[in-house]
Tab-separated table of C-alpha atoms in Angstrom:
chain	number	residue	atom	x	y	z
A	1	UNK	CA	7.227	16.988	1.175
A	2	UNK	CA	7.289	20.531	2.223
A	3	UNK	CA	4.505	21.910	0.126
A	4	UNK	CA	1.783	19.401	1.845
A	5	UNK	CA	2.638	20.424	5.904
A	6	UNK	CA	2.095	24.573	4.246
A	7	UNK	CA	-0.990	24.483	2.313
A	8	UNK	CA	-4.396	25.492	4.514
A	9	UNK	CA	-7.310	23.322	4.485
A	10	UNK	CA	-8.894	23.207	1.223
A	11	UNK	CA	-12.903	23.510	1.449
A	12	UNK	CA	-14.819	22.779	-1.152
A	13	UNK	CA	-16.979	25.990	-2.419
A	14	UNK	CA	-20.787	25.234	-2.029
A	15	UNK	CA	-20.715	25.688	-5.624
A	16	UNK	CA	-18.438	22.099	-6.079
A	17	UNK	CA	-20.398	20.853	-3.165
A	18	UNK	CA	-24.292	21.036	-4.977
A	19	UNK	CA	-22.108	20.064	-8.206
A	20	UNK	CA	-21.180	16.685	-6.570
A	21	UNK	CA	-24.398	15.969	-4.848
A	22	UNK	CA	-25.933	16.672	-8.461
A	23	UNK	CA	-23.452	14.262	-10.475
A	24	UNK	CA	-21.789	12.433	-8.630
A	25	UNK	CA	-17.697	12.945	-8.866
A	26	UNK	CA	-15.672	16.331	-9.039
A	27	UNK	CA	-12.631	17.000	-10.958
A	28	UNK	CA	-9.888	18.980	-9.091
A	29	UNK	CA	-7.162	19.535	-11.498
A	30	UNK	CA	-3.860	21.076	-9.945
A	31	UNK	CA	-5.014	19.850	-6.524
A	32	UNK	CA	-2.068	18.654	-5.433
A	33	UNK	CA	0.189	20.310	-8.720
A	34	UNK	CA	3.159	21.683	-6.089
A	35	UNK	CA	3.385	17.869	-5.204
A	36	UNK	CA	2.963	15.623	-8.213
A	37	UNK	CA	6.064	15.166	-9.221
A	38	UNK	CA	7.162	13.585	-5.694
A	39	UNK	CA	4.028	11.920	-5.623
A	40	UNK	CA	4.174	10.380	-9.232
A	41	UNK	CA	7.929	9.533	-8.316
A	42	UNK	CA	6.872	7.957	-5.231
A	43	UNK	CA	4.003	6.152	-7.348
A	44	UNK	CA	6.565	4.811	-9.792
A	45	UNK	CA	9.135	3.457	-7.078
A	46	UNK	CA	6.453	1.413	-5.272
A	47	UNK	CA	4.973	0.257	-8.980
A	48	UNK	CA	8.389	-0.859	-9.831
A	49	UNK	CA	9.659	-2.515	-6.720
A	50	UNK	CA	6.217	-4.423	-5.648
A	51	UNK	CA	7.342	-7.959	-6.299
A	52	UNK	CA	5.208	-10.371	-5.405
A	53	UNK	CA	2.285	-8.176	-4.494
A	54	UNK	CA	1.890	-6.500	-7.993
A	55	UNK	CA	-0.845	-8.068	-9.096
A	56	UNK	CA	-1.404	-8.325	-12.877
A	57	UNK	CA	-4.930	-8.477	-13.904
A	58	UNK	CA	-5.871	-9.866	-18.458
A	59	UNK	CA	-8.415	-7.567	-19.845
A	60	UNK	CA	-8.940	-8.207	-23.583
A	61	UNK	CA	-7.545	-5.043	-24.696
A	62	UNK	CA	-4.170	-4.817	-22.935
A	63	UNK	CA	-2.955	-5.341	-19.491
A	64	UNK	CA	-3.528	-3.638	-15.874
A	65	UNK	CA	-1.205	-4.293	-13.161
A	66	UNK	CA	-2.611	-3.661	-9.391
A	67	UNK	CA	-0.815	-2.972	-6.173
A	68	UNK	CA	-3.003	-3.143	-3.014
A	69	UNK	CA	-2.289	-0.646	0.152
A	70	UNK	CA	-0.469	1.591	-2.011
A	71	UNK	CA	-0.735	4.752	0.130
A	72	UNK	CA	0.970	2.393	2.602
A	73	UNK	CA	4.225	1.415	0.756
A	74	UNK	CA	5.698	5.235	0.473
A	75	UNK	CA	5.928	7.716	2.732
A	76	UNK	CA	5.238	10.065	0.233
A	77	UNK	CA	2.055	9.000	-0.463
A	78	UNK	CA	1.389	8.075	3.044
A	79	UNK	CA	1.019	11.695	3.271
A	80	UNK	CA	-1.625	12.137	1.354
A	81	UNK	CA	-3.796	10.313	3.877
A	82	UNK	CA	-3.150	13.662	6.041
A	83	UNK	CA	-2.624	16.093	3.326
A	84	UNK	CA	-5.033	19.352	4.437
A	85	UNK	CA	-5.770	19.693	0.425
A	86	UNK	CA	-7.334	15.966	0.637
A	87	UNK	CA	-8.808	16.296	4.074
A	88	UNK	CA	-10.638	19.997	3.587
A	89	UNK	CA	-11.864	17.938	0.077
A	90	UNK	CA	-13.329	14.966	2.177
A	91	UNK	CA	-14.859	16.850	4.821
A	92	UNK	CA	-16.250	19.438	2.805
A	93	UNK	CA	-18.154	16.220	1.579
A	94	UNK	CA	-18.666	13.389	4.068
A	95	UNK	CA	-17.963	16.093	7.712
A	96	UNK	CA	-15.289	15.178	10.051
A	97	UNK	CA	-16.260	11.826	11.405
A	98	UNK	CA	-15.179	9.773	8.618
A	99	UNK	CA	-12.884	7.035	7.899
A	100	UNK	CA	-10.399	5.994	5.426
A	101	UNK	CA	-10.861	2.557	4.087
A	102	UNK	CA	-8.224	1.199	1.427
A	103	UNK	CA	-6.143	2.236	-1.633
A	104	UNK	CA	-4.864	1.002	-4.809
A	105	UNK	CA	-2.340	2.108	-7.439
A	106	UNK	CA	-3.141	0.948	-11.146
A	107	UNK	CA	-1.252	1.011	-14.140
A	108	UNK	CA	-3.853	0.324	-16.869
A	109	UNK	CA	-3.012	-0.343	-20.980
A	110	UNK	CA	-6.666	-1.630	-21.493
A	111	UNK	CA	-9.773	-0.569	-21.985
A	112	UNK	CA	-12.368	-1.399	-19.323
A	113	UNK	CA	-16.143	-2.087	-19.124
A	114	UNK	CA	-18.509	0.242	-17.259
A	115	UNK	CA	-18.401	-0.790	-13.644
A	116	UNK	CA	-19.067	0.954	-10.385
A	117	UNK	CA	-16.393	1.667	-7.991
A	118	UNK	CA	-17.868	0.484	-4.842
A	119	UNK	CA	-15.965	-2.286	-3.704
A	120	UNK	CA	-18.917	-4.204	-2.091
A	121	UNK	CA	-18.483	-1.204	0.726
A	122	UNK	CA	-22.503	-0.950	2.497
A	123	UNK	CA	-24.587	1.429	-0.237
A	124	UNK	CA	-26.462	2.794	3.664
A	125	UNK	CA	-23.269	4.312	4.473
A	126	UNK	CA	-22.091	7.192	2.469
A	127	UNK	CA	-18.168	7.409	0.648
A	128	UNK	CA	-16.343	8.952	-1.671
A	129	UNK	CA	-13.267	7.620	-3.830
A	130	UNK	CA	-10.504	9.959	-4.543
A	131	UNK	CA	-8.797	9.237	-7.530
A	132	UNK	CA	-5.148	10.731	-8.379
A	133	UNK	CA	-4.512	10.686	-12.350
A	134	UNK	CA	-0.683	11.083	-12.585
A	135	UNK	CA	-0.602	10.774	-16.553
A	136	UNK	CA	-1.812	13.224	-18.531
A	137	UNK	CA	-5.195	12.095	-20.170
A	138	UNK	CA	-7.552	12.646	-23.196
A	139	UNK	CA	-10.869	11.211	-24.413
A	140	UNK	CA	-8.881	8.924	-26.670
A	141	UNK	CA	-5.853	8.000	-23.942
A	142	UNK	CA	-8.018	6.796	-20.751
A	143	UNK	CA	-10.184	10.009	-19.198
A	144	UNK	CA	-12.316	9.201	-16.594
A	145	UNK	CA	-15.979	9.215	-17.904
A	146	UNK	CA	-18.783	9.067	-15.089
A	147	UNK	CA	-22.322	8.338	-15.926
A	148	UNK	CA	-24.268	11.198	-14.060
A	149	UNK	CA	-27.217	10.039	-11.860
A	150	UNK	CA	-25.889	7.022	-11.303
A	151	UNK	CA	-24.816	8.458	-7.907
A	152	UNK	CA	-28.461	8.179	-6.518
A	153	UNK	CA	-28.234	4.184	-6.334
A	154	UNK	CA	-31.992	3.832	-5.052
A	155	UNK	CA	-33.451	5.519	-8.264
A	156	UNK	CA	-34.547	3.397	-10.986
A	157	UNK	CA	-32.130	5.069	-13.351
A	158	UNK	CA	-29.496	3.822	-10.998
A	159	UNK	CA	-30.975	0.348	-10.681
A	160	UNK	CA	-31.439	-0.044	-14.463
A	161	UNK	CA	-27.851	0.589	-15.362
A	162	UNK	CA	-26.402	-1.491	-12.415
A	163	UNK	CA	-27.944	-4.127	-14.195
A	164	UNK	CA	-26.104	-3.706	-17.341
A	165	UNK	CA	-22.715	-3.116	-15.531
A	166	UNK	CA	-19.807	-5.119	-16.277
A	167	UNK	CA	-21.562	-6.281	-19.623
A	168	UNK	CA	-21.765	-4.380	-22.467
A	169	UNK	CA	-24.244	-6.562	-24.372
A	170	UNK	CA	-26.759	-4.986	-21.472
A	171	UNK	CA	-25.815	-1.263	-21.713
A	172	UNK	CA	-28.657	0.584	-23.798
């Protein structure tokens, strides 16, 4: 991928910086747009020839299947672990001593339940999860929807809809 090795490091503005510290995620659309298509490509391939370690997960509503240590599978999106787009994004936000933990790819036809994306990881140490939409998306086809505040996990706004999560008989 030629594009990734010639774009600069991409710091976040302090604009996007106080926006994140405020609520909690940041859209970056066209991020990585000279890429996608190699990287959605790339997605597919791994997706299709996973075998035995696509994992298919039953919701109610339709069907998600799972591959763990995607970024691992493709060189392609190996890349992105070093892309300067993804780094200047990460440092902008967490500095330069950080680490990268784990990745997934999904392909979701369900609807899911309001959960946190945590992944048991220690709430005392601060991360951030980059997620990489390769389908278009609208409020009616899957858009990511984020419940501002919930970001400062100590606060009682926090607490009260951790409580709730996973169980929509508890959401008020």
């Amino acid at each position: 991928m030629t594009a990734m090795t010639q774009h600069n490091s991409h710091q976040l503005t302090d604009s996007q910086i106080k926006f994140f510290q405020a609520f909690g995620y940041l859209l970056m659309p066209g991020l990585l747009a000279d890429d996608i298509e190699e990287v959605s490509e790339a997605f597919d391939e791994v997706m299709a020839n996973a075998g035995e370690d696509l994992v298919k997960l039953d919701y109610s509503s339709g069907d998600r299947f799972m591959v763990p240590a995607i970024l691992d599978r493709h060189p392609i999106l190996n890349s992105l672990k070093h892309d300067p787009r993804i780094l200047g994004v990460v440092e902008s936000l967490i500095g330069k001593d950080w680490e990268y933990a784990e990745s997934d790819g999904n392909v979701m036809d369900c609807e899911t339940t309001w959960h946190r994306d945590t992944y048991e990881s220690p709430l005392s140490q601060f991360h951030v999860k980059l997620l990489f939409y390769l389908d278009p998306l609208t409020a009616e086809k899957g858009a990511l929807r984020v419940l501002p505040g919930t970001n400062f996990y100590t606060e009682s706004y926090a607490m009260s809809i951790k409580k709730g999560l996973g169980f929509p008989d508890r959401m008020d």
